[in-house]
Short mmCIF file of C-alpha atoms and ligand atoms in Angstrom, two decimals:
data_model
loop_
_atom_site.label_atom_id
_atom_site.label_comp_id
_atom_site.label_asym_id
_atom_site.label_seq_id
_atom_site.Cartn_x
_atom_site.Cartn_y
_atom_site.Cartn_z
CA UNK V 11 -14.62 84.57 -32.99
CA UNK V 12 -11.90 84.48 -30.46
CA UNK V 13 -11.44 81.96 -27.66
CA UNK V 14 -12.80 83.31 -24.32
CA UNK V 15 -9.59 82.33 -22.59
CA UNK V 16 -6.94 83.31 -25.11
CA UNK V 17 -6.43 85.01 -28.47
CA UNK V 18 -6.66 81.88 -30.65
CA UNK V 19 -9.72 81.41 -32.82
CA UNK V 20 -12.65 79.65 -31.05
CA UNK V 21 -13.26 76.43 -32.85
CA UNK V 22 -15.39 74.75 -30.19
CA UNK V 23 -18.78 76.19 -29.27
CA UNK V 24 -20.17 74.50 -26.24
CA UNK V 25 -23.51 75.05 -24.67
CA UNK V 26 -23.76 73.80 -21.06
CA UNK V 27 -27.27 72.78 -20.14
CA UNK V 28 -26.68 71.60 -16.60
CA UNK V 29 -28.84 73.96 -14.66
CA UNK V 30 -31.51 74.53 -17.22
CA UNK V 31 -30.15 77.89 -18.48
CA UNK V 32 -27.86 77.39 -21.41
CA UNK V 33 -24.47 78.91 -20.86
CA UNK V 34 -22.45 79.44 -24.02
CA UNK V 35 -18.69 78.91 -24.23
CA UNK V 36 -16.47 79.65 -27.18
CA UNK V 37 -13.06 78.04 -26.87
CA UNK V 38 -10.01 77.08 -28.80
CA UNK V 39 -9.10 73.41 -28.93
CA UNK V 40 -6.68 73.61 -26.14
CA UNK V 41 -9.02 75.34 -23.73
CA UNK V 42 -11.95 73.20 -24.85
CA UNK V 43 -9.88 70.17 -23.95
CA UNK V 44 -9.08 71.65 -20.56
CA UNK V 45 -12.71 72.54 -19.93
CA UNK V 46 -14.08 69.22 -20.99
CA UNK V 47 -11.55 67.21 -19.01
CA UNK V 48 -12.33 69.12 -15.85
CA UNK V 49 -16.05 68.69 -16.11
CA UNK V 50 -15.87 65.02 -16.98
CA UNK V 51 -13.30 64.01 -14.37
CA UNK V 52 -15.91 63.01 -11.81
CA UNK V 53 -17.81 60.92 -14.37
CA UNK V 54 -14.67 59.15 -15.39
CA UNK V 55 -14.24 58.04 -11.74
CA UNK V 56 -17.07 55.63 -12.35
CA UNK V 57 -15.08 54.03 -15.15
CA UNK V 58 -18.20 53.21 -17.02
CA UNK V 59 -17.87 54.35 -20.62
CA UNK V 60 -21.49 54.02 -21.47
CA UNK V 61 -22.46 56.08 -18.44
CA UNK V 62 -19.86 58.71 -19.23
CA UNK V 63 -21.11 58.89 -22.83
CA UNK V 64 -24.73 59.25 -21.85
CA UNK V 65 -23.77 62.02 -19.43
CA UNK V 66 -21.76 63.79 -22.03
CA UNK V 67 -24.51 63.62 -24.46
CA UNK V 68 -26.98 65.20 -22.09
CA UNK V 69 -24.50 67.97 -21.27
CA UNK V 70 -21.75 68.76 -23.69
CA UNK V 71 -23.40 67.42 -26.75
CA UNK V 72 -25.19 70.70 -26.73
CA UNK V 73 -22.72 72.08 -29.17
CA UNK V 74 -23.83 75.20 -31.01
CA UNK V 75 -24.23 78.92 -30.67
CA UNK V 76 -27.66 78.92 -28.98
CA UNK V 77 -30.50 76.69 -27.79
CA UNK V 78 -32.27 77.19 -31.13
CA UNK V 79 -29.08 76.24 -32.93
CA UNK V 80 -28.97 73.12 -30.83
CA UNK V 81 -32.57 72.22 -31.71
CA UNK V 82 -31.72 72.79 -35.37
CA UNK V 83 -28.64 70.52 -35.19
CA UNK V 84 -30.77 67.82 -33.52
CA UNK V 85 -33.11 67.79 -36.54
CA UNK V 86 -30.24 67.50 -38.99
CA UNK V 87 -30.50 64.23 -40.98
CA UNK V 88 -27.72 62.20 -42.61
CA UNK V 89 -28.55 62.04 -46.32
CA UNK V 90 -26.84 58.70 -46.64
CA UNK V 91 -28.56 56.62 -43.95
CA UNK V 92 -31.37 58.80 -42.85
CA UNK V 93 -30.58 58.99 -39.11
CA UNK V 94 -31.09 62.34 -37.31
CA UNK V 95 -28.59 63.66 -34.85
CA UNK V 96 -31.32 63.39 -32.23
CA UNK V 97 -31.56 59.65 -33.03
CA UNK V 98 -27.86 59.28 -32.37
CA UNK V 99 -28.17 61.18 -29.12
CA UNK V 100 -30.96 58.99 -27.92
CA UNK V 101 -29.53 55.64 -28.94
CA UNK V 102 -25.80 56.38 -28.66
CA UNK V 103 -24.96 54.64 -31.96
CA UNK V 104 -24.37 56.28 -35.35
CA UNK V 105 -26.16 55.12 -38.48
CA UNK V 106 -23.38 55.00 -41.09
CA UNK V 107 -19.77 56.07 -41.76
CA UNK V 108 -20.96 59.33 -43.43
CA UNK V 109 -22.37 60.46 -40.02
CA UNK V 110 -18.87 61.41 -39.03
CA UNK V 111 -18.92 63.96 -41.88
CA UNK V 112 -22.43 65.31 -41.73
CA UNK V 113 -22.50 65.56 -37.89
CA UNK V 114 -18.89 66.63 -37.76
CA UNK V 115 -19.70 69.89 -35.90
CA UNK V 116 -21.67 68.10 -33.21
CA UNK V 117 -19.28 65.15 -32.87
CA UNK V 118 -16.14 67.23 -32.63
CA UNK V 119 -16.49 68.10 -28.91
CA UNK V 120 -17.78 64.70 -28.05
CA UNK V 121 -14.78 63.01 -29.62
CA UNK V 122 -12.41 65.41 -28.04
CA UNK V 123 -14.14 64.80 -24.71
CA UNK V 124 -13.92 61.06 -24.94
CA UNK V 125 -10.42 60.72 -26.35
CA UNK V 126 -8.65 63.98 -25.56
CA UNK V 127 -7.56 63.92 -29.15
CA UNK V 128 -9.06 64.56 -32.53
CA UNK V 129 -6.77 62.90 -35.03
CA UNK V 130 -6.04 59.23 -35.65
CA UNK V 131 -2.45 58.08 -35.40
CA UNK V 132 -1.76 54.49 -36.37
CA UNK V 133 -2.72 51.87 -38.87
CA UNK V 134 -4.11 52.94 -42.19
CA UNK V 135 -5.81 50.46 -44.62
CA UNK V 136 -4.02 50.12 -47.95
CA UNK V 137 -7.14 51.19 -49.86
CA UNK V 138 -7.14 54.44 -47.89
CA UNK V 139 -9.76 57.02 -47.04
CA UNK V 140 -10.69 57.96 -50.55
CA UNK V 141 -11.87 54.46 -51.47
CA UNK V 142 -13.89 54.33 -48.26
CA UNK V 143 -15.63 57.61 -49.06
CA UNK V 144 -16.47 56.54 -52.53
CA UNK V 145 -17.99 53.27 -51.41
CA UNK V 146 -20.01 54.98 -48.65
CA UNK V 147 -21.92 56.64 -51.49
CA UNK V 148 -23.24 53.17 -52.33
CA UNK V 149 -25.30 53.15 -49.13
CA UNK V 150 -27.15 56.27 -50.35
CA UNK V 151 -27.44 55.08 -53.96
CA UNK V 152 -28.90 51.74 -53.00
CA UNK V 153 -31.40 53.49 -50.80
CA UNK V 154 -32.39 55.83 -53.63
CA UNK V 155 -32.66 52.94 -56.05
CA UNK V 156 -35.03 51.18 -53.71
CA UNK V 157 -37.11 54.33 -53.48
CA UNK V 158 -37.14 54.74 -57.23
CA UNK V 159 -38.40 51.21 -57.64
CA UNK V 160 -41.15 51.80 -55.03
CA UNK V 161 -42.24 54.89 -56.99
CA UNK V 162 -42.10 52.82 -60.22
CA UNK V 163 -39.59 55.28 -61.64
CA UNK V 164 -37.69 52.58 -63.47
CA UNK V 165 -35.64 54.93 -65.66
CA UNK V 166 -34.16 56.50 -62.57
CA UNK V 167 -33.73 53.09 -60.93
CA UNK V 168 -31.79 51.89 -64.00
CA UNK V 169 -29.44 54.88 -63.94
CA UNK V 170 -28.80 54.32 -60.24
CA UNK V 171 -28.16 50.59 -60.82
CA UNK V 172 -25.53 51.50 -63.45
CA UNK V 173 -23.86 53.96 -61.16
CA UNK V 174 -23.82 51.45 -58.34
CA UNK V 175 -22.27 48.76 -60.56
CA UNK V 176 -19.63 51.20 -61.76
CA UNK V 177 -18.60 52.07 -58.23
CA UNK V 178 -18.75 48.43 -57.07
CA UNK V 179 -16.53 47.23 -59.87
CA UNK V 180 -14.41 50.36 -60.19
CA UNK V 181 -12.58 50.47 -56.98
CA UNK V 182 -12.63 46.74 -56.22
CA UNK V 183 -12.50 44.55 -59.29
CA UNK V 184 -12.17 41.46 -57.12
CA UNK V 185 -15.83 41.75 -56.03
CA UNK V 186 -18.79 41.03 -58.23
CA UNK V 187 -22.00 42.99 -57.63
CA UNK V 188 -25.17 41.04 -56.90
CA UNK K 19 -14.75 22.20 -27.30
CA UNK K 20 -16.60 21.30 -24.10
CA UNK K 21 -13.82 19.09 -22.82
CA UNK K 22 -10.85 21.34 -23.50
CA UNK K 23 -10.19 24.78 -22.21
CA UNK K 24 -9.14 27.47 -24.65
CA UNK K 25 -5.54 28.12 -25.27
CA UNK K 26 -5.74 31.26 -23.13
CA UNK K 27 -6.90 29.23 -20.05
CA UNK K 28 -3.88 26.98 -20.11
CA UNK K 29 -2.37 28.81 -17.20
CA UNK K 30 0.98 29.10 -18.88
CA UNK K 31 2.92 32.10 -20.05
CA UNK K 32 4.72 34.83 -18.22
CA UNK K 33 3.37 35.85 -14.85
CA UNK K 34 0.55 33.38 -15.20
CA UNK K 35 -0.08 33.11 -11.45
CA UNK K 36 -1.61 36.71 -11.71
CA UNK K 37 -1.95 37.35 -15.47
CA UNK K 38 -4.62 35.05 -16.86
CA UNK K 39 -4.75 36.19 -20.45
CA UNK K 40 -3.95 38.95 -22.93
CA UNK K 41 -6.46 39.94 -25.55
CA UNK K 42 -6.84 42.55 -28.28
CA UNK K 43 -9.92 43.33 -30.25
CA UNK K 44 -10.37 45.49 -33.36
CA UNK K 45 -13.71 47.02 -34.35
CA UNK K 46 -14.11 47.41 -38.18
CA UNK K 47 -16.93 48.28 -40.50
CA UNK K 48 -17.54 47.94 -44.23
CA UNK K 49 -17.56 51.28 -46.01
CA UNK K 50 -20.61 50.51 -48.19
CA UNK K 51 -23.20 49.51 -45.51
CA UNK K 52 -24.97 51.30 -42.75
CA UNK K 53 -23.74 50.43 -39.24
CA UNK K 54 -25.42 47.30 -37.77
CA UNK K 55 -28.05 49.22 -35.72
CA UNK K 56 -29.32 51.18 -38.79
CA UNK K 57 -28.94 48.36 -41.37
CA UNK K 58 -31.95 46.49 -42.77
CA UNK K 59 -32.32 42.75 -42.55
CA UNK K 60 -31.25 42.46 -46.15
CA UNK K 61 -28.18 44.54 -45.33
CA UNK K 62 -27.30 42.30 -42.38
CA UNK K 63 -27.52 39.31 -44.66
CA UNK K 64 -25.22 40.84 -47.26
CA UNK K 65 -22.73 42.05 -44.68
CA UNK K 66 -22.66 38.57 -43.31
CA UNK K 67 -22.08 37.05 -46.73
CA UNK K 68 -19.35 39.48 -47.62
CA UNK K 69 -17.53 39.03 -44.29
CA UNK K 70 -18.02 35.30 -44.14
CA UNK K 71 -16.10 35.00 -47.47
CA UNK K 72 -13.36 37.34 -46.23
CA UNK K 73 -13.03 35.51 -42.90
CA UNK K 74 -13.05 31.98 -44.23
CA UNK K 75 -9.86 32.65 -46.17
CA UNK K 76 -7.83 33.43 -43.03
CA UNK K 77 -6.74 29.88 -42.54
CA UNK K 78 -7.47 26.35 -43.44
CA UNK K 79 -11.24 26.26 -43.35
CA UNK K 80 -11.25 22.87 -41.57
CA UNK K 81 -9.67 24.59 -38.56
CA UNK K 82 -12.29 27.32 -38.46
CA UNK K 83 -15.65 26.94 -36.82
CA UNK K 84 -18.23 29.18 -38.42
CA UNK K 85 -21.47 29.58 -36.44
CA UNK K 86 -24.69 31.39 -37.21
CA UNK K 87 -25.52 32.68 -33.67
CA UNK K 88 -29.27 32.96 -34.43
CA UNK K 89 -29.41 29.15 -34.93
CA UNK K 90 -27.89 28.29 -31.61
CA UNK K 91 -29.85 27.21 -28.53
CA UNK K 92 -29.62 29.68 -25.70
CA UNK K 93 -27.41 27.32 -23.60
CA UNK K 94 -24.91 27.12 -26.49
CA UNK K 95 -24.81 30.89 -26.88
CA UNK K 96 -24.17 31.24 -23.10
CA UNK K 97 -21.46 28.56 -23.46
CA UNK K 98 -19.62 30.78 -26.00
CA UNK K 99 -20.01 33.80 -23.68
CA UNK K 100 -18.55 31.88 -20.84
CA UNK K 101 -15.54 31.05 -22.92
CA UNK K 102 -15.22 34.72 -24.00
CA UNK K 103 -15.66 33.74 -27.63
CA UNK K 104 -18.65 36.04 -28.15
CA UNK K 105 -19.93 39.02 -26.13
CA UNK K 106 -23.12 38.97 -24.11
CA UNK K 107 -24.57 41.52 -26.53
CA UNK K 108 -23.82 39.18 -29.47
CA UNK K 109 -25.51 36.26 -27.66
CA UNK K 110 -28.64 38.21 -26.75
CA UNK K 111 -29.23 40.55 -29.67
CA UNK K 112 -31.51 39.80 -32.66
CA UNK K 113 -30.97 39.33 -36.33
CA UNK K 114 -28.48 37.70 -38.64
CA UNK K 115 -25.09 37.46 -36.99
CA UNK K 116 -22.24 35.02 -36.80
CA UNK K 117 -18.96 34.14 -35.18
CA UNK K 118 -15.86 32.39 -36.65
CA UNK K 119 -13.74 30.60 -34.11
CA UNK K 120 -10.25 29.26 -34.61
CA UNK K 121 -9.93 25.61 -33.63
CA UNK K 122 -7.42 26.39 -30.81
CA UNK K 123 -9.63 29.24 -29.61
CA UNK K 124 -6.80 31.70 -30.26
CA UNK K 125 -9.07 34.06 -32.08
CA UNK K 126 -12.75 34.66 -32.66
CA UNK K 127 -14.43 36.99 -35.16
CA UNK K 128 -17.85 38.34 -34.56
CA UNK K 129 -19.98 39.45 -37.52
CA UNK K 130 -22.82 41.97 -37.02
CA UNK K 131 -22.14 42.65 -33.37
CA UNK K 132 -22.16 46.39 -32.55
CA UNK K 133 -19.83 46.84 -35.53
CA UNK K 134 -19.84 44.73 -38.70
CA UNK K 135 -16.67 43.08 -37.54
CA UNK K 136 -15.19 42.50 -34.12
CA UNK K 137 -11.89 40.68 -34.39
CA UNK K 138 -10.49 39.25 -31.21
CA UNK K 139 -7.19 37.44 -30.45
CA UNK K 140 -6.34 35.97 -27.09
CA UNK K 141 -3.25 34.36 -25.50
CA UNK K 142 -2.43 32.91 -22.14
CA UNK K 143 -0.40 35.07 -19.73
CA UNK K 144 1.11 38.42 -20.62
CA UNK K 145 1.74 38.24 -24.29
CA UNK K 146 0.52 41.38 -26.01
CA UNK K 147 3.08 41.73 -28.74
CA UNK K 148 2.38 38.24 -30.11
CA UNK K 149 -1.38 38.96 -29.81
CA UNK K 150 -0.95 42.10 -31.78
CA UNK K 151 1.06 40.46 -34.52
CA UNK K 152 -1.65 37.85 -34.98
CA UNK K 153 -4.61 40.26 -35.01
CA UNK K 154 -2.72 42.60 -37.37
CA UNK K 155 -2.22 39.69 -39.74
CA UNK K 156 -5.94 38.75 -39.56
CA UNK K 157 -6.93 42.34 -40.10
CA UNK K 158 -4.64 42.72 -43.16
CA UNK K 159 -6.10 39.58 -44.66
CA UNK K 160 -9.66 40.72 -44.27
CA UNK K 161 -8.78 44.19 -45.46
CA UNK K 162 -7.35 42.75 -48.69
CA UNK K 163 -10.91 41.46 -49.55
CA UNK K 164 -13.12 44.36 -48.42
CA UNK K 165 -13.12 48.16 -48.10
CA UNK K 166 -13.21 49.26 -44.49
CA UNK K 167 -14.94 52.48 -43.39
CA UNK K 168 -11.92 54.77 -42.81
CA UNK K 169 -11.71 58.57 -42.42
CA UNK K 170 -8.58 60.52 -43.35
CA UNK K 171 -8.61 62.35 -39.92
CA UNK K 172 -10.54 60.04 -37.58
CA UNK K 173 -9.23 56.68 -38.70
CA UNK K 174 -11.37 53.52 -38.52
CA UNK K 175 -15.03 54.54 -38.20
CA UNK K 176 -17.22 52.68 -35.64
CA UNK K 177 -20.89 52.75 -34.71
CA UNK K 178 -20.00 54.28 -31.32
CA UNK K 179 -17.55 57.27 -31.20
CA UNK K 180 -15.87 55.71 -28.11
CA UNK K 181 -14.10 53.26 -30.46
CA UNK K 182 -13.19 55.45 -33.34
CA UNK K 183 -9.58 55.75 -34.48
CA UNK K 184 -7.69 52.54 -33.97
CA UNK K 185 -10.92 50.63 -33.08
CA UNK K 186 -8.66 48.81 -30.72
CA UNK K 187 -9.20 47.52 -27.18
CA UNK K 188 -6.13 46.03 -25.56
CA UNK K 189 -6.87 44.07 -22.35
CA UNK K 190 -5.17 41.94 -19.81
CA UNK K 191 -7.06 39.81 -17.40
CA UNK K 192 -5.66 39.69 -13.93
CA UNK K 193 -6.43 37.71 -10.80
CA UNK K 194 -6.15 40.12 -7.86
CA UNK K 195 -7.48 38.40 -4.73
CA UNK K 196 -4.96 39.89 -2.26
CA UNK K 197 -5.70 43.42 -3.40
CA UNK K 198 -9.45 42.75 -2.93
CA UNK K 199 -8.82 41.15 0.49
CA UNK K 200 -6.62 44.09 1.70
CA UNK K 201 -9.22 46.57 0.35
CA UNK K 202 -6.67 48.28 -1.85
CA UNK K 203 -8.34 47.48 -5.13
CA UNK K 204 -10.37 50.66 -5.36
CA UNK K 205 -7.23 52.75 -4.89
CA UNK K 206 -5.57 50.89 -7.76
CA UNK K 207 -8.58 51.48 -9.99
CA UNK K 208 -8.77 55.17 -9.23
CA UNK K 209 -5.19 55.59 -10.23
CA UNK K 210 -5.70 53.61 -13.41
CA UNK K 211 -8.63 55.73 -14.40
CA UNK K 212 -6.52 58.86 -14.07
CA UNK K 213 -4.33 57.59 -16.88
CA UNK K 214 -7.37 56.59 -18.97
CA UNK K 215 -7.26 52.94 -18.38
CA UNK K 216 -10.55 51.12 -17.73
CA UNK K 217 -11.18 48.28 -15.29
CA UNK K 218 -13.86 45.81 -15.98
CA UNK K 219 -15.06 42.53 -14.47
CA UNK K 220 -14.63 39.02 -15.91
CA UNK K 221 -17.24 39.47 -18.68
CA UNK K 222 -16.53 43.02 -19.75
CA UNK K 223 -18.51 46.16 -19.43
CA UNK K 224 -20.92 46.22 -16.56
CA UNK K 225 -20.08 42.70 -15.33
CA UNK K 226 -19.08 42.17 -11.77
CA UNK K 227 -15.64 41.29 -10.66
CA UNK K 228 -16.47 37.60 -10.24
CA UNK K 229 -13.78 35.50 -8.60
CA UNK K 230 -11.45 38.57 -8.19
CA UNK K 231 -10.79 38.62 -11.90
CA UNK K 232 -10.34 42.05 -13.53
CA UNK K 233 -9.70 43.25 -17.03
CA UNK K 234 -7.48 46.26 -17.46
CA UNK K 235 -7.85 47.96 -20.80
CA UNK K 236 -7.38 51.16 -22.73
CA UNK K 237 -10.22 53.66 -22.58
CA UNK K 238 -9.01 55.88 -25.45
CA UNK K 239 -8.81 54.62 -29.05
CA UNK K 240 -8.04 57.80 -30.97
CA UNK K 241 -4.87 59.89 -31.20
CA UNK K 242 -2.44 57.15 -30.13
CA UNK K 243 -0.87 54.44 -32.25
CA UNK K 244 -1.64 50.79 -31.75
CA UNK K 245 1.92 50.31 -30.47
CA UNK K 246 1.46 53.10 -27.91
CA UNK K 247 -1.89 51.78 -26.68
CA UNK K 248 -0.34 48.32 -26.20
CA UNK K 249 2.69 49.80 -24.48
CA UNK K 250 0.56 51.68 -22.05
CA UNK K 251 -1.22 48.51 -20.92
CA UNK K 252 2.00 46.59 -21.04
CA UNK K 253 3.73 49.09 -18.77
CA UNK K 254 1.04 49.20 -16.16
CA UNK K 255 0.58 45.40 -15.72
CA UNK K 256 3.93 44.82 -13.92
CA UNK K 257 3.00 47.67 -11.53
CA UNK K 258 -0.28 45.99 -10.62
CA UNK K 259 1.37 42.62 -10.35
CA UNK K 260 3.86 44.16 -8.00
CA UNK K 261 1.03 45.64 -5.84
CA UNK K 262 -0.75 42.23 -5.78
CA UNK K 263 2.50 40.47 -4.77
CA UNK K 264 3.11 43.05 -1.98
CA UNK K 265 -0.47 42.46 -0.70
CA UNK K 266 0.16 38.71 -0.75
CA UNK K 267 3.37 39.09 1.13
CA UNK K 268 1.62 41.31 3.66
CA UNK K 269 -1.11 38.73 4.19
CA UNK K 270 1.44 35.95 4.60
CA UNK K 271 3.52 37.83 7.07
CA UNK K 272 0.95 39.81 9.00
CA UNK K 273 -1.92 37.48 9.04
CA UNK K 274 -0.73 34.07 8.09
CA UNK K 275 -3.18 32.13 10.22
CA UNK K 276 -6.12 34.06 8.94
CA UNK K 277 -5.04 33.60 5.34
CA UNK K 278 -4.31 29.92 5.74
CA UNK K 279 -7.65 29.47 7.46
CA UNK K 280 -9.50 31.28 4.72
CA UNK K 281 -7.83 29.27 1.95
CA UNK K 282 -8.35 25.93 3.80
CA UNK K 283 -11.99 26.64 4.53
CA UNK K 284 -12.58 27.53 0.86
CA UNK K 285 -10.96 24.31 -0.24
CA UNK K 286 -12.97 22.44 2.42
CA UNK K 287 -16.35 23.82 1.28
CA UNK K 288 -15.60 23.19 -2.39
CA UNK K 289 -14.75 19.53 -1.53
CA UNK K 290 -17.78 18.85 0.64
CA UNK K 291 -20.66 21.08 -0.42
CA UNK K 292 -23.88 19.34 -1.58
CA UNK K 293 -25.24 22.36 -3.31
CA UNK K 294 -23.40 25.49 -4.40
CA UNK K 295 -24.12 28.53 -6.56
CA UNK K 296 -21.87 29.74 -9.34
CA UNK K 297 -21.09 32.90 -7.48
CA UNK K 298 -19.97 31.16 -4.34
CA UNK K 299 -17.89 28.75 -6.42
CA UNK K 300 -16.03 31.52 -8.11
CA UNK K 301 -15.51 33.29 -4.81
CA UNK K 302 -14.05 30.12 -3.13
CA UNK K 303 -12.05 29.03 -6.17
CA UNK K 304 -10.47 32.47 -6.07
CA UNK K 305 -9.16 31.86 -2.50
CA UNK K 306 -7.97 28.37 -3.39
CA UNK K 307 -6.17 29.68 -6.46
CA UNK K 308 -4.30 32.19 -4.38
CA UNK K 309 -3.60 29.46 -1.84
CA UNK K 310 -2.04 27.31 -4.51
CA UNK K 311 0.13 30.21 -5.77
CA UNK K 312 1.29 30.88 -2.18
CA UNK K 313 2.11 27.21 -1.48
CA UNK K 314 -0.64 26.88 1.16
CA UNK K 315 -2.23 24.10 -0.90
CA UNK K 316 0.13 21.62 -2.50
CA UNK K 317 -2.07 18.99 -4.09
CA UNK K 318 -3.60 21.16 -6.84
CA UNK K 319 -2.30 22.76 -9.97
CA UNK K 320 -3.27 26.07 -11.53
CA UNK K 321 -4.41 24.71 -14.95
CA UNK K 322 -6.83 22.38 -13.09
CA UNK K 323 -8.19 25.32 -11.14
CA UNK K 324 -8.46 27.51 -14.23
CA UNK K 325 -10.57 24.72 -15.79
CA UNK K 326 -12.77 24.44 -12.70
CA UNK K 327 -13.59 28.15 -12.97
CA UNK K 328 -14.81 27.52 -16.52
CA UNK K 329 -16.51 24.17 -16.16
CA UNK K 330 -18.61 25.16 -13.14
CA UNK K 331 -20.27 28.00 -14.94
CA UNK K 332 -23.95 27.41 -15.82
CA UNK K 333 -23.78 26.67 -19.52
CA UNK K 334 -20.64 24.58 -19.25
CA UNK K 335 -22.14 22.52 -16.47
CA UNK K 336 -25.19 21.81 -18.61
CA UNK K 337 -23.10 20.90 -21.56
CA UNK K 338 -21.10 18.50 -19.41
CA UNK K 339 -24.17 16.83 -17.90
CA UNK K 340 -25.83 16.91 -21.32
CA UNK K 341 -29.20 18.10 -20.08
CA UNK K 342 -30.73 21.52 -19.38
CA UNK K 343 -30.93 22.07 -15.70
CA UNK K 344 -32.89 24.43 -13.40
CA UNK K 345 -30.78 26.59 -11.22
CA UNK K 346 -31.35 24.47 -8.12
CA UNK K 347 -30.40 21.32 -10.00
CA UNK K 348 -27.36 23.09 -11.43
CA UNK K 349 -26.23 23.89 -7.88
CA UNK K 350 -26.45 20.23 -6.88
CA UNK K 351 -24.69 19.09 -10.03
CA UNK K 352 -21.95 21.79 -9.58
CA UNK K 353 -21.31 20.56 -6.02
CA UNK K 354 -21.11 17.01 -7.29
CA UNK K 355 -18.67 18.02 -9.99
CA UNK K 356 -16.45 19.88 -7.58
CA UNK K 357 -16.39 16.96 -5.05
CA UNK K 358 -15.48 14.53 -7.84
CA UNK K 359 -12.59 16.70 -9.12
CA UNK K 360 -11.21 17.92 -5.83
CA UNK K 361 -11.48 14.81 -3.71
CA UNK K 362 -8.12 13.19 -3.11
CA UNK K 363 -6.90 15.12 -6.09
CA UNK K 364 -3.31 14.16 -6.73
CA UNK K 365 -0.80 16.28 -8.46
CA UNK K 366 -0.70 15.85 -12.20
CA UNK K 367 -4.09 14.12 -12.44
CA UNK K 368 -5.92 15.06 -15.53
CA UNK K 369 -9.44 16.39 -15.07
CA UNK K 370 -12.01 13.87 -16.14
CA UNK K 371 -15.49 14.70 -17.06
CA UNK K 372 -17.09 11.63 -15.53
ZN1 LIG W 428 -7.95 79.36 -25.85
ZN1 LIG W 429 -25.57 58.25 -41.98
#
């Protein structure tokens, strides 16, 4: 799909819900940036980040092709920590690092709206992004192990414990697992 | 800690008549735990253990004060908030959480605040580069012991997308009484907001601009390097200082009697009041502070005033008197404290607590 304002591909799909009737916009990054900065200029006047964020969530967070799509995205759940996108919208805080991946589509426009940028420039930890991704799996594995124990599925719990230990020791030999 | 102000309140450093302090904070999270809001009690405990170990190695442990916030009485939590060592949220929230404070109060590290880790470094006056060097060193040290949540495209991951990227907030606290008095402050703020800088009151988000103190900080954390974010704040501060000085010159030239009257009355009330609220104290101390900077009051020094701002706040006052006081008793005690420290105050006198 092409951007409504130029010939570039539309990578941002924004549904405005301001007056009750959803209005769909399909824009390239540049035009999305322009659109979002215009519509949030008045909110920024207040200088209150929390208020701006809440506003943005009510309006531009409606990212998706249609209202049904929006409802579907709201119900999407992070497999790692179990938070739904609706939970994030209502409390304003994400549940775990993986949310930035599984809610990427929804968060894209919000992040562009807040920062006017989409890519980090600056300090990078020595262990890098890959180590981080690998360790984030531990959140899910620990959760699954707890569930397996509750279900008295000890064989599965044992397998999970081994996997957890391997990851915990593998990428960080300085730490000992509990 | 009660008797000494933090390093950042010394009233020294470049431009210290207007710039109170520089501070930088970094938000960090461990890769292998849910963010604080979604984490279980057991998670909170493990996060705290892991980070406590990482933090205690930063320097000689004897110089580091490690406090479990949940164990503190509410007056002690408030005391740490008044000194900017923990946030109001950290004082008021629930669950296992901690703060590590350097002996000289040059940095504090909150564990299990909104993010697993909130590292904060502060210095007196305008001193952002030194502040950055110190916080970068602390961050490197912690990073060598844990794996931070980091995304190849988005940078450091935070519980709230407003902090993602560098996770960094650079802020400079300014005392701007003349801009307030000449009603130009809103104009300054509007122009700052246009270039994505935020203005907050003395105690951060949502707090009122008590005593004409304002914090200027970056709004954006993603897509610009730490050096750029620091530079942006660093570049704007001299501009605001210049506006404030112009406003002060204007007041001196165009309405000298009014200004002198205002400053003298403020000083008079502070020296004679029998009961006084924290708010009124801040308001009057602000006028007196400007008067000292403009040479309208000659028997007081800025570090003494900076300390009075701190010691007359509710929790500090109660720590000084050693008992918990109702608001009305606090107001009487505050007035007594001010009379004692401002009466016949001679230059160079050290503040005494009794
Ligand atoms: Zn376009
Ligand atoms: Zn998650």
